[in-house]
Tab-separated table of C-alpha atoms in Angstrom:
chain	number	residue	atom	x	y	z
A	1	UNK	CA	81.364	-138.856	106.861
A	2	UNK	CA	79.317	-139.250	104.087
A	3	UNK	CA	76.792	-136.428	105.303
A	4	UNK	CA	79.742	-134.164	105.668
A	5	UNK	CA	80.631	-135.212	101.907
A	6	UNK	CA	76.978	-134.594	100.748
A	7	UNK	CA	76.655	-131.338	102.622
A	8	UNK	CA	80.311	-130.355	101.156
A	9	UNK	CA	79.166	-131.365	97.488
A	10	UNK	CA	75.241	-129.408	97.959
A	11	UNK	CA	77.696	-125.998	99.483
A	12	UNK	CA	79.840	-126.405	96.563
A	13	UNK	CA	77.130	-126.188	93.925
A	14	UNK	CA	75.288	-123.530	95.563
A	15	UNK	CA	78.340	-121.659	95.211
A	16	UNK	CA	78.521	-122.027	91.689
A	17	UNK	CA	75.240	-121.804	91.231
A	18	UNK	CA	75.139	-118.072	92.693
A	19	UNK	CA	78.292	-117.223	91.006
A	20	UNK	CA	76.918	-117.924	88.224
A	21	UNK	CA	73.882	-115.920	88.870
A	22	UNK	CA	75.964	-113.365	89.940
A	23	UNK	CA	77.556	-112.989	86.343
A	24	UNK	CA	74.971	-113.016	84.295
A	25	UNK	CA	73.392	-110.790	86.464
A	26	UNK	CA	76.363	-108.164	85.886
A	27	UNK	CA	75.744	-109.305	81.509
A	28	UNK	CA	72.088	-108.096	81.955
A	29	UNK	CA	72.476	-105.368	83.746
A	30	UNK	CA	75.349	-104.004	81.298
A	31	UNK	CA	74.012	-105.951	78.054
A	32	UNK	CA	76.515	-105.429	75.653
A	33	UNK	CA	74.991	-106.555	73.167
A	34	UNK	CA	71.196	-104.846	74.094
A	35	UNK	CA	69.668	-108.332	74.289
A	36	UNK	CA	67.545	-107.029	77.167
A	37	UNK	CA	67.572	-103.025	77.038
A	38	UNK	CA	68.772	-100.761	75.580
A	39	UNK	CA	71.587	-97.910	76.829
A	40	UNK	CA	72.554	-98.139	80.690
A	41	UNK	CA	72.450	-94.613	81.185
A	42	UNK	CA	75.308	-94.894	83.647
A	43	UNK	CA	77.431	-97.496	81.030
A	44	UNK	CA	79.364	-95.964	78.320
A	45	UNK	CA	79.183	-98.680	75.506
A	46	UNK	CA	81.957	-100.009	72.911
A	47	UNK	CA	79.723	-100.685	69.568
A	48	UNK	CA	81.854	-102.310	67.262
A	49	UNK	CA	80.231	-106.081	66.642
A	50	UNK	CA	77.159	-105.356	64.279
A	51	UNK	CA	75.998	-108.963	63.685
A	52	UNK	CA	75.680	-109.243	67.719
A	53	UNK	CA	74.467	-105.647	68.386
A	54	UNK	CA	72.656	-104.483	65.828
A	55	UNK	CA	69.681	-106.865	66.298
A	56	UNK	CA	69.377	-105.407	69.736
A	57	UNK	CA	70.006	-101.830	68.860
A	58	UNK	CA	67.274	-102.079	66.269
A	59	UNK	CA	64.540	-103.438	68.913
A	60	UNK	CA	65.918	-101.530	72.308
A	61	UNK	CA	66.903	-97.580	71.271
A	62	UNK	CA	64.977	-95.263	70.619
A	63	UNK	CA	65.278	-93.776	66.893
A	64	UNK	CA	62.817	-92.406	64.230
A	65	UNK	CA	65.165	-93.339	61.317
A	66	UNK	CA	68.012	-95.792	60.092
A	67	UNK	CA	70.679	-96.216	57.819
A	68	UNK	CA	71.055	-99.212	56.620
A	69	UNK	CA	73.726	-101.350	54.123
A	70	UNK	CA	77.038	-103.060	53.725
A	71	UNK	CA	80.335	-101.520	54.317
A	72	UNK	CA	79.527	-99.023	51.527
A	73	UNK	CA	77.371	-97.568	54.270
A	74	UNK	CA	79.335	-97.746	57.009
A	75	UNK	CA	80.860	-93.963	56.864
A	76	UNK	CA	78.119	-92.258	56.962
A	77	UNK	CA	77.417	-89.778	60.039
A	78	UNK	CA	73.883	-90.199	61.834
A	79	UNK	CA	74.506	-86.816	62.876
A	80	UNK	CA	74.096	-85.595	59.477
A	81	UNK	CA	70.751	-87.272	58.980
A	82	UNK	CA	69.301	-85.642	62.125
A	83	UNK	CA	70.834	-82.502	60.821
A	84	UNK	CA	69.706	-82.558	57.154
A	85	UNK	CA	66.095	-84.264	57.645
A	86	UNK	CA	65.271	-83.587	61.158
A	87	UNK	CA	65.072	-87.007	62.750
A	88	UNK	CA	66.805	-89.010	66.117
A	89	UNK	CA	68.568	-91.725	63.159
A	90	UNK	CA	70.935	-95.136	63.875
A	91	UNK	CA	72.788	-96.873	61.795
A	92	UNK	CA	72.906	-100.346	61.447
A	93	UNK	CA	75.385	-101.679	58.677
A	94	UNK	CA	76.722	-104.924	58.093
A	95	UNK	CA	80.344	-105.637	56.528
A	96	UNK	CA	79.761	-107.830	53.019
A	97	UNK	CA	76.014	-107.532	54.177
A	98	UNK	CA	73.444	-109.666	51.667
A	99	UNK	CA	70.033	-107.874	51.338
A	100	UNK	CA	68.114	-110.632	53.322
A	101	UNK	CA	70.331	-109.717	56.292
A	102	UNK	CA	69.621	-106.098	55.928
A	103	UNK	CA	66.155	-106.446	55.191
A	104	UNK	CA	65.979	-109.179	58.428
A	105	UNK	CA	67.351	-106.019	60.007
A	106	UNK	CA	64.748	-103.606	58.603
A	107	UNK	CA	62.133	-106.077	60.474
A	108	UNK	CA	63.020	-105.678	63.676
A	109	UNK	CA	63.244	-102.017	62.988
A	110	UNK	CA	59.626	-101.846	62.300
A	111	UNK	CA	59.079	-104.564	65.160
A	112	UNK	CA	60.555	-101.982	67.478
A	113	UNK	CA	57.371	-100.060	68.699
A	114	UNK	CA	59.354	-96.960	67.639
A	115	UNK	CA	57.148	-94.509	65.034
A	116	UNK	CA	59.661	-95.022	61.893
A	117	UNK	CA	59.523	-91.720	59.617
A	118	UNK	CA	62.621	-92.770	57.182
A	119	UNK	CA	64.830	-95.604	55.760
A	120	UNK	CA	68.246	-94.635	54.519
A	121	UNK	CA	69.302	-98.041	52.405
A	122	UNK	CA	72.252	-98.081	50.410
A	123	UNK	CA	72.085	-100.596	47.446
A	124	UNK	CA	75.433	-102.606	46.146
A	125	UNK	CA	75.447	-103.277	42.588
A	126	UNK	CA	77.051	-106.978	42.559
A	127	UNK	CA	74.242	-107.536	45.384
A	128	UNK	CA	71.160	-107.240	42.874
A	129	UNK	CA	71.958	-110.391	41.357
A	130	UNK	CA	71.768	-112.043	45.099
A	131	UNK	CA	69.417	-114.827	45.817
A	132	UNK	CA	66.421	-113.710	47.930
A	133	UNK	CA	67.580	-115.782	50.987
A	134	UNK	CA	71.367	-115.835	50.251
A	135	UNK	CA	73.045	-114.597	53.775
A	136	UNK	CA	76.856	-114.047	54.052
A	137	UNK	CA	77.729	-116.602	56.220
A	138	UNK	CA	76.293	-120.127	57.092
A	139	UNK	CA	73.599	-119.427	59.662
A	140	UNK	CA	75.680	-121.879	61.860
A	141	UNK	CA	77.874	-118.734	62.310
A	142	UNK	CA	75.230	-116.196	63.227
A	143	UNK	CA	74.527	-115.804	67.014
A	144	UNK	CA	70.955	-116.601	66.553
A	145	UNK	CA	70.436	-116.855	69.924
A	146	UNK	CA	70.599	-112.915	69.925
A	147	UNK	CA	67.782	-113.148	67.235
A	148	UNK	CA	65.040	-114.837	68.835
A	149	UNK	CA	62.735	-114.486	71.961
A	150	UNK	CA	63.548	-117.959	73.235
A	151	UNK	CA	64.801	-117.877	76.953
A	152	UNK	CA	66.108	-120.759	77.064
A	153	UNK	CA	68.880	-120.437	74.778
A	154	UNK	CA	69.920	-116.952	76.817
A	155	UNK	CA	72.536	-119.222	78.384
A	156	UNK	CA	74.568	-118.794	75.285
A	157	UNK	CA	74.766	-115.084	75.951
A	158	UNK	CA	74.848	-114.791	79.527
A	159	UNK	CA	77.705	-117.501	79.694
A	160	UNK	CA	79.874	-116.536	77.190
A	161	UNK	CA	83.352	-115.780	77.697
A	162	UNK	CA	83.764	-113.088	74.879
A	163	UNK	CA	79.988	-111.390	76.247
A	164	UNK	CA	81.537	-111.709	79.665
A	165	UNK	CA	84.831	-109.822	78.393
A	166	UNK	CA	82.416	-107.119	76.234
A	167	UNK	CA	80.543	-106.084	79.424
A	168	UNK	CA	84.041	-105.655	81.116
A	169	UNK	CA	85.429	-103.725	79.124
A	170	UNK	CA	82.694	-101.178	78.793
A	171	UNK	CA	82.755	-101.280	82.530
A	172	UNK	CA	86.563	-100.646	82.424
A	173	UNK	CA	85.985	-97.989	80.070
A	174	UNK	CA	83.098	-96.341	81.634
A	175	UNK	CA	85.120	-95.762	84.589
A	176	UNK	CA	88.296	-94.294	82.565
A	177	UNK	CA	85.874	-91.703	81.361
A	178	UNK	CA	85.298	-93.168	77.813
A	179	UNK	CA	82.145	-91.420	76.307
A	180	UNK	CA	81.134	-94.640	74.386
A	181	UNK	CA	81.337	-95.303	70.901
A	182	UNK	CA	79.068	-92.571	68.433
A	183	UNK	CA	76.684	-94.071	65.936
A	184	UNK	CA	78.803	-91.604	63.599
A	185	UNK	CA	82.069	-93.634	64.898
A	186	UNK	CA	79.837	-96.927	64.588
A	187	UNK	CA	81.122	-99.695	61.955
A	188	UNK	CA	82.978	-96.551	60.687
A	189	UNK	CA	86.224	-97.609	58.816
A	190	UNK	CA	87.104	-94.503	56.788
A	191	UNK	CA	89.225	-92.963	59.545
A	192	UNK	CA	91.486	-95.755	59.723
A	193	UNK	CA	92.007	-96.583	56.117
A	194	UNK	CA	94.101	-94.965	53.654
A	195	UNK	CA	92.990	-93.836	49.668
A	196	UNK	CA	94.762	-92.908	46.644
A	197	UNK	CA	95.130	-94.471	43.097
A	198	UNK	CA	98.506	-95.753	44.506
A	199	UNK	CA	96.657	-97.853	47.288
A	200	UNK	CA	94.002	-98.497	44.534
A	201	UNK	CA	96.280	-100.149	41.983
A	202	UNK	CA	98.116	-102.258	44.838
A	203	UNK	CA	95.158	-104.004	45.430
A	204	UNK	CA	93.021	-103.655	41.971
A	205	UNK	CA	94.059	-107.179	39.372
A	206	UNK	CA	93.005	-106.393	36.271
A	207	UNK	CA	91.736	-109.848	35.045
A	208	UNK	CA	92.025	-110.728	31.265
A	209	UNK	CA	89.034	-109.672	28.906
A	210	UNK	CA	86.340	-112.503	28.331
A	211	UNK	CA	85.609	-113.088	25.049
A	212	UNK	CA	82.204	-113.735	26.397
A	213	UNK	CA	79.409	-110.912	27.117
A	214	UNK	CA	77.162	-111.956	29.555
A	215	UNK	CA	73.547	-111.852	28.869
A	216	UNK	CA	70.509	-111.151	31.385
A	217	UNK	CA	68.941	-114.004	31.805
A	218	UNK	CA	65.462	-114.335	31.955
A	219	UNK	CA	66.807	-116.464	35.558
A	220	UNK	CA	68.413	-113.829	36.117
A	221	UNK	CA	65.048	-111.743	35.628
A	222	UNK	CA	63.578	-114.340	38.455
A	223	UNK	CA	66.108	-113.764	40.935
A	224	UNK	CA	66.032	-109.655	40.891
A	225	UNK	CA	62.512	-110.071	41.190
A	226	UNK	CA	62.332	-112.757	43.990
A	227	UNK	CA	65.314	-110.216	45.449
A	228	UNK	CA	63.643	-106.930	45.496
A	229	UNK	CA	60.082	-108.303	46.057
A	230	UNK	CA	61.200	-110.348	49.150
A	231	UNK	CA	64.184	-107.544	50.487
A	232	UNK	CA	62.714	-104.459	49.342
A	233	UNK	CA	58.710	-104.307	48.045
A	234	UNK	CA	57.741	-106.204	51.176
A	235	UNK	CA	58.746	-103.586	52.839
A	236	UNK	CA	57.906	-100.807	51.460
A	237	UNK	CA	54.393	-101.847	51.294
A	238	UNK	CA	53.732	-103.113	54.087
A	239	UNK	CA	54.517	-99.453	55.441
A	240	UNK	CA	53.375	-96.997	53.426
A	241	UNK	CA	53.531	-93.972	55.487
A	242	UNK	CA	57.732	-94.794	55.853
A	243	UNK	CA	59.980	-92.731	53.255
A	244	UNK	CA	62.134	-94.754	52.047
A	245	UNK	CA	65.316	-93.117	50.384
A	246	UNK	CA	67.177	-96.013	48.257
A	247	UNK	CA	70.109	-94.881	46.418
A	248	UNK	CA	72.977	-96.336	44.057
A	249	UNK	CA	76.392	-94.921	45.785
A	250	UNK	CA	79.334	-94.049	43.462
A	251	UNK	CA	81.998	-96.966	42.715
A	252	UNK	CA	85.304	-96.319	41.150
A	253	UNK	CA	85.998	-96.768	37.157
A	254	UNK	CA	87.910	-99.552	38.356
A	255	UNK	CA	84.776	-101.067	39.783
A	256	UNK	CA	82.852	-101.010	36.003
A	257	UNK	CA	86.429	-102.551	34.477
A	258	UNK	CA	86.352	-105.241	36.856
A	259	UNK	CA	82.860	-105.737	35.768
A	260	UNK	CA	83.751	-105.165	32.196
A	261	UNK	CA	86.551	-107.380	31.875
A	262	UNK	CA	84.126	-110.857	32.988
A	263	UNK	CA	81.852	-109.836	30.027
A	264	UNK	CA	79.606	-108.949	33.329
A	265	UNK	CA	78.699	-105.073	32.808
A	266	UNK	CA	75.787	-104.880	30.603
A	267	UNK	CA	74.366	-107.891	32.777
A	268	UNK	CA	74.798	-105.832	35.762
A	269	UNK	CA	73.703	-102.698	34.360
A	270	UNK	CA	70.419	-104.959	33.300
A	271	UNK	CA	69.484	-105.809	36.357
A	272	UNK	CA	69.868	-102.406	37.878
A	273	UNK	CA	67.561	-101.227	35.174
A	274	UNK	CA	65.548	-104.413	36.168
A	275	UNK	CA	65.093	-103.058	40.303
A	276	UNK	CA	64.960	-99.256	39.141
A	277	UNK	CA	61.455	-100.569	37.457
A	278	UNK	CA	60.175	-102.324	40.171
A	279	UNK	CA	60.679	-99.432	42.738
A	280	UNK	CA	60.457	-96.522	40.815
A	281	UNK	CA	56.283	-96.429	40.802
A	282	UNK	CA	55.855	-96.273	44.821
A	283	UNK	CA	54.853	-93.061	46.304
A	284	UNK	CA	57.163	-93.611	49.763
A	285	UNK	CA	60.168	-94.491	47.379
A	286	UNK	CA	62.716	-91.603	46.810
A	287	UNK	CA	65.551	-93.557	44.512
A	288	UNK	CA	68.923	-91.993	43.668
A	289	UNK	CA	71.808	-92.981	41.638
A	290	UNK	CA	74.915	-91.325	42.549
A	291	UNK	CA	76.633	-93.441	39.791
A	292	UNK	CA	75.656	-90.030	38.040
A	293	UNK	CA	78.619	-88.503	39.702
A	294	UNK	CA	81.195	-88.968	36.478
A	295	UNK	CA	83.885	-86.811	38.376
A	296	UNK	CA	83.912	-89.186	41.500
A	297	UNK	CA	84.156	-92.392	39.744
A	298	UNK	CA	86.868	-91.201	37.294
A	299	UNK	CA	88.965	-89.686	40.454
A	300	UNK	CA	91.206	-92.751	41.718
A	301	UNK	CA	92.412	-90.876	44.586
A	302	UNK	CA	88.692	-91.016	46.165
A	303	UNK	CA	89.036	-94.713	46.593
A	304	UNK	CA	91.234	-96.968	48.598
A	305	UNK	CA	89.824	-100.275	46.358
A	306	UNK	CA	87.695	-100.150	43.484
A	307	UNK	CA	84.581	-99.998	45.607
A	308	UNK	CA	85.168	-97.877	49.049
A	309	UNK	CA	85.136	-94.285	48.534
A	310	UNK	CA	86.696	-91.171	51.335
A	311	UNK	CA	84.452	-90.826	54.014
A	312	UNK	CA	83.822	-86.814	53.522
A	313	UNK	CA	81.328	-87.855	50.302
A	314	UNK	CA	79.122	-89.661	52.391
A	315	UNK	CA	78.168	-86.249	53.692
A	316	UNK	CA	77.883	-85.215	49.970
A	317	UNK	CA	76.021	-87.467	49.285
A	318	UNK	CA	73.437	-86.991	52.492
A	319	UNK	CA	73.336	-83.047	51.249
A	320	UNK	CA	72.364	-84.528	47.998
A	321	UNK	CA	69.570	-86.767	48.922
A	322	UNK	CA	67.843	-83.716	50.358
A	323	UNK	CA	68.393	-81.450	47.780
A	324	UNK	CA	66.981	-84.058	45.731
A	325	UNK	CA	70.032	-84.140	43.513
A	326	UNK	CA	70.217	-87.466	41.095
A	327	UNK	CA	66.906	-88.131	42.176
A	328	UNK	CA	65.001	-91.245	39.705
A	329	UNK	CA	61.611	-90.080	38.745
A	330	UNK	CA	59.541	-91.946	35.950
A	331	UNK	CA	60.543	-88.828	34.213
A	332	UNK	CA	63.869	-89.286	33.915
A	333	UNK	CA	64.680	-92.809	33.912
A	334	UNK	CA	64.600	-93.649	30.637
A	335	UNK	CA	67.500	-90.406	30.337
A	336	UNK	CA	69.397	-92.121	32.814
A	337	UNK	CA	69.586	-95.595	31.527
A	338	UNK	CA	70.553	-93.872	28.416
A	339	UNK	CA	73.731	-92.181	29.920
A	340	UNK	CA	74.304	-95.677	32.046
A	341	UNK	CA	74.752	-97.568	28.625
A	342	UNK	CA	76.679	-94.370	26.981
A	343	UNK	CA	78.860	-93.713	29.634
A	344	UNK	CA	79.699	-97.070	31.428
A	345	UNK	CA	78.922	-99.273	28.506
A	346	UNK	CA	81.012	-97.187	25.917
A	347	UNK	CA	83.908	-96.177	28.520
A	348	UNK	CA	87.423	-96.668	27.394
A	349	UNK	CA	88.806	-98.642	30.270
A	350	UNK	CA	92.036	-99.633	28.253
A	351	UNK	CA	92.779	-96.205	28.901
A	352	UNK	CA	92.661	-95.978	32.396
A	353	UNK	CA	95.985	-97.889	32.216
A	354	UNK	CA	98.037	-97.121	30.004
C-alpha cells in the first residue's frame, strides 16, 4: 500500500512537473514580452505594456533608430522616421516616464548589438528639475525580473498568470487574422482621446497666484546637472558617432499658466536654459525647441489637457526636425532665450480667461 501511495505521489508530480514545462515552454516560444527573442515570425503580437516589453524590444528587434520619451512621445509614427531620415526606427515610450527610466532604456538600446545611427528623445519640461535616479514608481513595482540576465528569477515570467494570458491572447489573435500591433499604433493614445479647449478647461484648475516667484537655486543648478550629465551626456559621449536629435515639444498656454501661477515659470524656464548649455556644444547633438511654435501653444483646441497635443503635429514636428526648423545652434541661443523670457515670461495669462 504504501508503494502504491509513493508511486501515486512520484506520477503525480511528474505530471505537474511536465505541465509545467509544457507552459512555459508555450511562454518562450511566444514571449510576449521578448524576454528571449524577439518577433515569432508566425505570432502576431499585442504591444501595449511598455514597462514589460520595451526592455525586450530594445535588446531582441532589429532597428537602427528609436524614439524615445513619456507620453508626450507616444503619438509619434515610426513610419515617419523611416520615411523622413531613412532608417528601420522603434519606439519605446513610457507613460509619466522619469529620464533615468528612459535613459535605462537608451542602455539596452546600445547593449543591443544593433549599429544605432539616431536617437529621437523628447524632453518634458517639469522633468528637468528630476533627480538623476528619481524613477516613477517604487522599483518594488517594476518587473525587474524582465531587466536582468538572471535565470533563476525567469520563474516569475514563465509562471505568471497575466504572461500566461498575454501569450494567449496573441495566440488567439494570431489565428483570427490580427496583423499585430504597429510600432506607429504602439503606446499610441491620440486616436482614442478627444481635444478641444472645451475638454481642456474641464480638466485645467487654475490654482491661485503665489505671491512667491521661485528662484533657481544653485541646488537646483546641482540637480539639472547631476540630471543631464547622468541621463543625457553619458550618453551622448559615450557614442559619438550616434545623432542624437533632442527636442522641447510644444505645451499649451495653459501649461506656462499652470507654471506661472506657483511662482514656478522663470525657475523652469532657468533650468531649460541650464540643459540647453550643457548640450548645445556636442557635435552628435541636434537640439530643437518647438516651444517656438507661438500659434500651437496659443490654439486650445490642439490640446485635450494642458500638456497633450493632436496626434497629426507629431508628424509636423518629425518634418520639422529634418528640415532643421527651430533648430538650437550656439548661434541662436542667446535669441531664443530672449523670446522664451519675452514671450512666456511677459504673457498675459489673465487673459486667456476672461
Amino acid at each position: 500500500m504504501e508503494g502504491k501511495f509513493k508511486n501515486w505521489i512520484i506520477a503525480y508530480l511528474a505530471v505537474i512537473l511536465v505541465g509545467l514545462a509544457a507552459v512555459s515552454a508555450v511562454v518562450i516560444y511566444i514571449d510576449p514580452y521578448f524576454h528571449y527573442h524577439g518577433q515569432n515570425q508566425h505570432i502576431s503580437y499585442i504591444l501595449s505594456k511598455e514597462r514589460y516589453q520595451n526592455n525586450g524590444i530594445a535588446k531582441h528587434f532589429e532597428y537602427d533608430a528609436v524614439l524615445v520619451g513619456t507620453s508626450m512621445a507616444s503619438n509619434y509614427k515610426t513610419s515617419d522616421i523611416d520615411r523622413l531620415f531613412g532608417t528601420n526606427s522603434i519606439k519605446l515610450t513610457y507613460l509619466g516616464g522619469s529620464n533615468k527610466e528612459i535613459s535605462d532604456t537608451l542602455d539596452a538600446v546600445f547593449e543591443s548589438g544593433n549599429d544605432i545611427k539616431m536617437v529621437f528623445r523628447s524632453v518634458d519640461y517639469l522633468g528637468l528639475l528630476n533627480t538623476a535616479e528619481q524613477m516613477r514608481y517604487d522599483e518594488s513595482l517594476y518587473p525587474t525580473y524582465l531587466y536582468d540576465n538572471d535565470p533563476f528569477d525567469d520563474v516569475e515570467y514563465l509562471l505568471n498568470k497575466y504572461t500566461i494570458q498575454d501569450a494567449y491572447d496573441d495566440l488567439r489573435l494570431t489565428r483570427a487574422g490580427y496583423a499585430g500591433t504597429s510600432f506607429d499604433d504602439y503606446s499610441n493614445w491620440g486616436m482614442y482621446s478627444e481635444f478641444g479647449k472645451d475638454v481642456l478647461d474641464d480638466s485645467y484648475i487654475r490654482e491661485e497666484k503665489s505671491e512667491e516667484t521661485l528662484e533657481f537655486t544653485e541646488e537646483d543648478m546641482a540637480i539639472v546637472e547631476e540630471n543631464i550629465n547622468e541621463n543625457f551626456i553619458r550618453q551622448i559621449e559615450e557614442h559619438p558617432d550616434v545623432d542624437f536629435y533632442i527636442f522641447f515639444p510644444p505645451f499649451s498656454m495653459y501649461y506656462f499658466d499652470y507654471l506661472n501661477q506657483q511662482g514656478n515659470l522663470e525657475r523652469y524656464m532657468a533650468a531649460e536654459r541650464y540643459t540647453i548649455g550643457m548640450l548645445i556644444g556636442y557635435d552628435n547633438v541636434h537640439l530643437y525647441s518647438f516651444l517656438q511654435e507661438t500659434d500651437v501653444a496659443e490654439n486650445l483646441d490642439m490640446f485635450k489637457d494642458m500638456s497633450h497635443f493632436v496626434p497629426e503635429y507629431n508628424t509636423e514636428i518629425l518634418e520639422m526636425i529634418a528640415a532643421g526648423k527651430d533648430e538650437l545652434t550656439e548661434d541662436n541661443v542667446q535669441d531664443y532665450f530672449d523670446f522664451m523670457e519675452d514671450f512666456y515670461g511677459n504673457y498675459d495669462y489673465d487673459a486667456l480667461f476672461e
